mmCIF file of C-alpha atoms and ligand atoms in Angstrom:
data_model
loop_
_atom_site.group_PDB
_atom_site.id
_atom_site.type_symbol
_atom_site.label_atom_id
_atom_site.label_comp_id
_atom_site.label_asym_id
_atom_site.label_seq_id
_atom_site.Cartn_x
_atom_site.Cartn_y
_atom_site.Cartn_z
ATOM 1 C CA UNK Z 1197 0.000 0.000 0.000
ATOM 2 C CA UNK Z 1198 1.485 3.166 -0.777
ATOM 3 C CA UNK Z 1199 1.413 6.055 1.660
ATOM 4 C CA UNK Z 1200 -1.667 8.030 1.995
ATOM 5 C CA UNK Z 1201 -2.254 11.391 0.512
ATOM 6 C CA UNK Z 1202 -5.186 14.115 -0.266
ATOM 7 C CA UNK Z 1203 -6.671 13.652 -3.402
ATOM 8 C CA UNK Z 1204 -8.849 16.969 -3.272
ATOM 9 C CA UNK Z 1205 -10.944 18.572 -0.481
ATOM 10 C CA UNK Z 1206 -14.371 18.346 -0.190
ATOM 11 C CA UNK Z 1207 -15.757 20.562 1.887
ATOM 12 C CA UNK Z 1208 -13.638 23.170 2.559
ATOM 13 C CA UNK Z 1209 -12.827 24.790 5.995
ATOM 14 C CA UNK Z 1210 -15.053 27.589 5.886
ATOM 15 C CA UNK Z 1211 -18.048 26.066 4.807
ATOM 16 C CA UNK Z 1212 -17.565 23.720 8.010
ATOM 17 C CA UNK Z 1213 -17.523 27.022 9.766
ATOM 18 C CA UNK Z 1214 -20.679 28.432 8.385
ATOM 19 C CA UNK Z 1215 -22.659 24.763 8.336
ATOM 20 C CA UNK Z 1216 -21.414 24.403 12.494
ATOM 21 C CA UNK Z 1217 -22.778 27.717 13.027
ATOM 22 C CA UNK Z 1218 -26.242 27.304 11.397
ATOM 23 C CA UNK Z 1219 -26.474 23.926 13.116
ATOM 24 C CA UNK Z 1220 -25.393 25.936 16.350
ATOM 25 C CA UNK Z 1221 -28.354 28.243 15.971
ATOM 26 C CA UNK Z 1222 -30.742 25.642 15.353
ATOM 27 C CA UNK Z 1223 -29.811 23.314 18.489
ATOM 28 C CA UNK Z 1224 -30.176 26.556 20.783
ATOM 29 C CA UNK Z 1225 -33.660 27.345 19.641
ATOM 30 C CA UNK Z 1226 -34.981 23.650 19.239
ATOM 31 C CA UNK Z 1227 -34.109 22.967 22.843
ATOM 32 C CA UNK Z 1228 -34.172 26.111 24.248
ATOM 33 C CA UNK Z 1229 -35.410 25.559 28.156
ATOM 34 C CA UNK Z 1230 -34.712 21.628 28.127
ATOM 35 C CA UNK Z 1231 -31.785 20.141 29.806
ATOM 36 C CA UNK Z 1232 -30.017 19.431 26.735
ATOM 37 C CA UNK Z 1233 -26.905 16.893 26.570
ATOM 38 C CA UNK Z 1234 -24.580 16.576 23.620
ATOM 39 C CA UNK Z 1235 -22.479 12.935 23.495
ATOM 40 C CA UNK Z 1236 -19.934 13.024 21.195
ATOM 41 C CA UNK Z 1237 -18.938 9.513 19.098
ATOM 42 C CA UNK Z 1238 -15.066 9.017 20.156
ATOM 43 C CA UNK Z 1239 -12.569 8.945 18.553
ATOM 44 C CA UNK Z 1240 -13.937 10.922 15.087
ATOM 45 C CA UNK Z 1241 -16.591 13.678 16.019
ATOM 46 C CA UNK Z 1242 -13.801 15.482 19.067
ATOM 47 C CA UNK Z 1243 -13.618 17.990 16.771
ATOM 48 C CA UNK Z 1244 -17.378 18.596 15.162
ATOM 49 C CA UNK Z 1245 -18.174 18.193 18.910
ATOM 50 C CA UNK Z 1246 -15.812 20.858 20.214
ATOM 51 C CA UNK Z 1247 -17.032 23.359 17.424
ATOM 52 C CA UNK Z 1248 -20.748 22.694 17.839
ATOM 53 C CA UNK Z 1249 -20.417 23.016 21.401
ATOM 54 C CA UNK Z 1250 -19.432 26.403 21.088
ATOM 55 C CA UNK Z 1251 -22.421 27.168 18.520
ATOM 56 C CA UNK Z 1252 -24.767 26.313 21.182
ATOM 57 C CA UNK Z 1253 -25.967 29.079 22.978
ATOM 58 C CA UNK Z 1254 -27.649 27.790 25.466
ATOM 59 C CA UNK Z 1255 -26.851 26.261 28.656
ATOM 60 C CA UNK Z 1256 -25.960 22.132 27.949
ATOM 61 C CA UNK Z 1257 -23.884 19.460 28.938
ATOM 62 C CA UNK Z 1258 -21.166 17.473 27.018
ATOM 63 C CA UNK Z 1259 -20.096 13.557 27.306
ATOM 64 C CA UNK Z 1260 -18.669 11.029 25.300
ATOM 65 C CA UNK Z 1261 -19.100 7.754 23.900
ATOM 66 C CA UNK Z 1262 -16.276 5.388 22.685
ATOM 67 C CA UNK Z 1263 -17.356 3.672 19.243
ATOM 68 C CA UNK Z 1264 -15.080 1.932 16.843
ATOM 69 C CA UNK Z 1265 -15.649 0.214 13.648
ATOM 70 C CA UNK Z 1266 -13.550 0.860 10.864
ATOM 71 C CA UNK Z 1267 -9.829 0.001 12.852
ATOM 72 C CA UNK Z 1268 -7.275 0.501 10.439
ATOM 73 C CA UNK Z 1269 -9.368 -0.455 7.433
ATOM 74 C CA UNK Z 1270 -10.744 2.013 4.550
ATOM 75 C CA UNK Z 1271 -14.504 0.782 4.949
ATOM 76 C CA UNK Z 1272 -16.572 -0.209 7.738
ATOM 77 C CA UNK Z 1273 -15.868 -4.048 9.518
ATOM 78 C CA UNK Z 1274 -19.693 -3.648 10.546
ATOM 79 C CA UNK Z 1275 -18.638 -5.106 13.759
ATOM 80 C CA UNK Z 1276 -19.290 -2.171 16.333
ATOM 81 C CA UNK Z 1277 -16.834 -2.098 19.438
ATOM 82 C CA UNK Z 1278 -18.370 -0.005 22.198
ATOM 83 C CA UNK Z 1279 -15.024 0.991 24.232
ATOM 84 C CA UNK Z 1280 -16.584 3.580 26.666
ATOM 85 C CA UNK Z 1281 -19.897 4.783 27.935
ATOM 86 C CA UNK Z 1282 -21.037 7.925 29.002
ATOM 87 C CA UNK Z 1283 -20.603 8.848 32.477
ATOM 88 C CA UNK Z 1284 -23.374 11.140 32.867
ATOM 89 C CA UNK Z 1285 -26.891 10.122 34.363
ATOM 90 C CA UNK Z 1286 -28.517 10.533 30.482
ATOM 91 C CA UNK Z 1287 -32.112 10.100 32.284
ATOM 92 C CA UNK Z 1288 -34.986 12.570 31.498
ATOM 93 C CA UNK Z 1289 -32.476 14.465 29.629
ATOM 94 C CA UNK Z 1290 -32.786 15.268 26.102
ATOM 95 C CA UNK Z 1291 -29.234 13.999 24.462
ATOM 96 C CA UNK Z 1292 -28.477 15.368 21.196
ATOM 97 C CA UNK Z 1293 -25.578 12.289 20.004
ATOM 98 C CA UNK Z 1294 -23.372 14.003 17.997
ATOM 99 C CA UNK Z 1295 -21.808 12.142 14.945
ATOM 100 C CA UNK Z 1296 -18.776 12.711 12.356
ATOM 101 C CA UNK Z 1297 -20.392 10.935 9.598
ATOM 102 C CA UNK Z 1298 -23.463 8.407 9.231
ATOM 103 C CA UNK Z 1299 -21.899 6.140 6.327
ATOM 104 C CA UNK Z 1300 -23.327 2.291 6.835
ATOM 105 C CA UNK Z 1301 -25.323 3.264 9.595
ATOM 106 C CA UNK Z 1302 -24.092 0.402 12.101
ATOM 107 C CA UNK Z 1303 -22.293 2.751 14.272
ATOM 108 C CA UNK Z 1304 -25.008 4.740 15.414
ATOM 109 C CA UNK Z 1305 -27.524 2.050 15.654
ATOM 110 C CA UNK Z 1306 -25.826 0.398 18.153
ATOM 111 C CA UNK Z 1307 -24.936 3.957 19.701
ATOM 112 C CA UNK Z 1308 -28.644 4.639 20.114
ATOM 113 C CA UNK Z 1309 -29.702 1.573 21.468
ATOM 114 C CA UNK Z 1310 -27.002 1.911 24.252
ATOM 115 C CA UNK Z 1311 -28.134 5.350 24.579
ATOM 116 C CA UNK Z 1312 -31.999 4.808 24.958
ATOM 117 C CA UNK Z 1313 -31.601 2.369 27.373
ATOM 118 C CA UNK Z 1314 -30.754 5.098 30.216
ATOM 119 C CA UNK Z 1315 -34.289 6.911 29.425
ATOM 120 C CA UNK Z 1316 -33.345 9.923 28.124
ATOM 121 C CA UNK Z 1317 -36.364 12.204 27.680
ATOM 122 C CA UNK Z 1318 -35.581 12.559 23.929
ATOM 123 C CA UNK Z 1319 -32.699 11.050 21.443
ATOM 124 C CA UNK Z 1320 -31.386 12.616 18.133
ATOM 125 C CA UNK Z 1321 -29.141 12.572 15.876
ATOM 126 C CA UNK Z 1322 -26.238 15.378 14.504
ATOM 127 C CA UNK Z 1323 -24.507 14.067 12.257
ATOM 128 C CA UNK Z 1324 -21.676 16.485 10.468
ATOM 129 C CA UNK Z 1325 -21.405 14.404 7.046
ATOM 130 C CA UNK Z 1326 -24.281 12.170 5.455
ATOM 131 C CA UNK Z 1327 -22.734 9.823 2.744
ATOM 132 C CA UNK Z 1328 -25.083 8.832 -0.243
ATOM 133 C CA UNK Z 1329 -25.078 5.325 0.108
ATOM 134 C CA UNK Z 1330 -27.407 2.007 0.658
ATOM 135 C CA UNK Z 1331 -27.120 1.651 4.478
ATOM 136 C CA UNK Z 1332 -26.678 -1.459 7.198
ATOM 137 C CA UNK Z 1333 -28.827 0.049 9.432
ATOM 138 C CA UNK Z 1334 -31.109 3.694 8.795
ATOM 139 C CA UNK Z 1335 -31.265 5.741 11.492
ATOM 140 C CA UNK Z 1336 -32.936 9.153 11.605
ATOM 141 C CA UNK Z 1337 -30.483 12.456 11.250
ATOM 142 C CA UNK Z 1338 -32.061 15.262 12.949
ATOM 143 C CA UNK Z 1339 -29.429 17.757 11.806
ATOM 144 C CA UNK Z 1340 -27.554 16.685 8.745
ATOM 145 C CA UNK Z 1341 -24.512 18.749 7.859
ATOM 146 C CA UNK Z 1342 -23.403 17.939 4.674
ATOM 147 C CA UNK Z 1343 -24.765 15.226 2.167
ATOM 148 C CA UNK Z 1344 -21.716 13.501 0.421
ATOM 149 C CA UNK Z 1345 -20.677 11.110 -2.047
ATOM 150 C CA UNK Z 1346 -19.691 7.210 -1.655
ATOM 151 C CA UNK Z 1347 -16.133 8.241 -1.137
ATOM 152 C CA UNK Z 1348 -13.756 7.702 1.770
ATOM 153 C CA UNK Z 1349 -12.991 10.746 3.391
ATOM 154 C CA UNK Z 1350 -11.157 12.171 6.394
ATOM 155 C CA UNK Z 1351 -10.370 15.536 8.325
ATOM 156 C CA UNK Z 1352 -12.205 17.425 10.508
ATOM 157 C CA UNK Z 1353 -12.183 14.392 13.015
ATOM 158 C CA UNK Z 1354 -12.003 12.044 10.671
ATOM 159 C CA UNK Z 1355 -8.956 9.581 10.279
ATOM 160 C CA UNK Z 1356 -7.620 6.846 7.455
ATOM 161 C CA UNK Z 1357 -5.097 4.751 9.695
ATOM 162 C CA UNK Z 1358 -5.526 7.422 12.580
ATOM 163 C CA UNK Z 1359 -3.853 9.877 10.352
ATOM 164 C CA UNK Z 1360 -5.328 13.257 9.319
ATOM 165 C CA UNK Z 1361 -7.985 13.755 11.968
ATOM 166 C CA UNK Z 1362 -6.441 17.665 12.658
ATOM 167 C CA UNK Z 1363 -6.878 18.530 9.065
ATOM 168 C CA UNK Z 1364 -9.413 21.658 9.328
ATOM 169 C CA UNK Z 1365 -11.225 20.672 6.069
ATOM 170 C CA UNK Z 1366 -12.805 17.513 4.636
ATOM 171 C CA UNK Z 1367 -10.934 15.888 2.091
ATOM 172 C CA UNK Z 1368 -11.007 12.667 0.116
ATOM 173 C CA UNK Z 1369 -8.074 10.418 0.456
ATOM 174 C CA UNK Z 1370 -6.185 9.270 -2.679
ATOM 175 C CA UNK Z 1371 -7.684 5.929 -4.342
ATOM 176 C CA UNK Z 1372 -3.776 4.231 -4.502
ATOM 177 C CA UNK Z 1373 -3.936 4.555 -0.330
ATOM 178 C CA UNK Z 1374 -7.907 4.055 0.339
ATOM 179 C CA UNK Z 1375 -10.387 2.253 -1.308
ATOM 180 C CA UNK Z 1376 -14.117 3.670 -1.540
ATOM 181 C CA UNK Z 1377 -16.541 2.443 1.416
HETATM 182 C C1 PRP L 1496 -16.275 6.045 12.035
HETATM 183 C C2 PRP L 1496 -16.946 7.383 12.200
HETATM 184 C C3 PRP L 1496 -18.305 7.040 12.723
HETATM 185 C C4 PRP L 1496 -18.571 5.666 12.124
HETATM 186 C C5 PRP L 1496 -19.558 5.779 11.014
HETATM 187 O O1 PRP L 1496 -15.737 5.663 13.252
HETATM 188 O O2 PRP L 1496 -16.210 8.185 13.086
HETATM 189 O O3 PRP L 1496 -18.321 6.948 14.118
HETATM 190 O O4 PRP L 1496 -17.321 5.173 11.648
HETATM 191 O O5 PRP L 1496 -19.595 4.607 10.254
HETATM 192 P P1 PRP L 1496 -20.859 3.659 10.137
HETATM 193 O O6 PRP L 1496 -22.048 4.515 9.842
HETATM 194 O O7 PRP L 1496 -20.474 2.802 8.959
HETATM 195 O O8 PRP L 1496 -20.979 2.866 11.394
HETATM 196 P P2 PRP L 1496 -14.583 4.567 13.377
HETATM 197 O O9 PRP L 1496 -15.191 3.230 13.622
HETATM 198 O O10 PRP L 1496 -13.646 4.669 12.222
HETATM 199 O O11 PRP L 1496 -13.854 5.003 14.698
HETATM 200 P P3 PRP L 1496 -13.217 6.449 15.031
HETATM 201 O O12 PRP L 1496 -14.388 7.378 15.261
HETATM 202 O O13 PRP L 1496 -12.437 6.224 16.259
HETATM 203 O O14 PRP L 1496 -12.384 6.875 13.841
#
């Protein structure tokens, strides 16, 4: 395999920006006067997560979940490793789980099982990136960032090999390092 590289970007870093923002603004008046909690999916949406936080301008409270599927590979092993739970009491409380990208779906149907079973007063979804794809599982997105294509991106949170999660932009990975999902 030859050594990853960025083919092009995708969404570039200001558009992320502007998208976070209008997201933001929706999540404050949607659950404006609820006790709002936003889990972030570990390792990939630390950095959607830390943004949209900061959108949000009303009071809320942040945890995270520990979710794995992918390890090292380019598409998804459909086996979903839960490595951490929230440590939060999640009851009566309307949690908001906040997602880098929905892409087979598996992920955050296990995510909202887990989730649901600690009687939270409502569960959605935020999901950053939606990829255009036949699905494993459908889940309802709440608040969809960007639709994308069937490719294999990263950036933004999101790795190939644990490598370019810092990148400030989405980008698709070249095809000689990463096949599509
Ligand atoms: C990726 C991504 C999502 C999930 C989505 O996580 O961050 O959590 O896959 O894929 P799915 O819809 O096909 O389930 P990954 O398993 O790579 O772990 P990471 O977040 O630690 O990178």
């Amino acid at each position: 395999m030859n050594s990853p590289a960025i083919e092009r970007i995708l969404i570039p870093e200001s558009e992320i920006r502007r998208r976070v923002a209008e997201i933001g603004r929706l999540v404050s008046e949607d659950y404006r006067g609820r006790d709002l909690v936003l889990v972030g999916a570990l390792k990939g949406a630390f950095v959607f997560l830390a943004d949209l936080a900061r959108a949000v301008a009303i009071p809320h409270e942040v945890d995270f979940v520990r979710a794995s599927s992918y390890g090292n590979a380019s598409s998804s092993s459909g086996t979903v490793r839960v490595a951490c739970d929230v440590s939060l009491d999640l009851k009566d409380k309307h949690v908001l789980l906040v997602e880098d990208i929905y892409d087979t779906g598996c992920t955050m149907a296990t995510l909202l099982e887990r989730l649901a079973a600690k009687g939270p007063a409502s569960l959605e979804i935020c999901a950053l990136l939606v990829k255009n794809r036949p699905r494993e599982a459908e889940v309802a997105i709440r608040y969809a960032g960007f639709q994308i294509e069937n490719v294999f991106v990263v950036g933004y949170g999101l790795d190939f090999a644990e490598r370019f999660r810092h990148l400030p932009y989405v980008a698709v990975v070249s095809r000689n390092s990463a096949r599509t999902a």
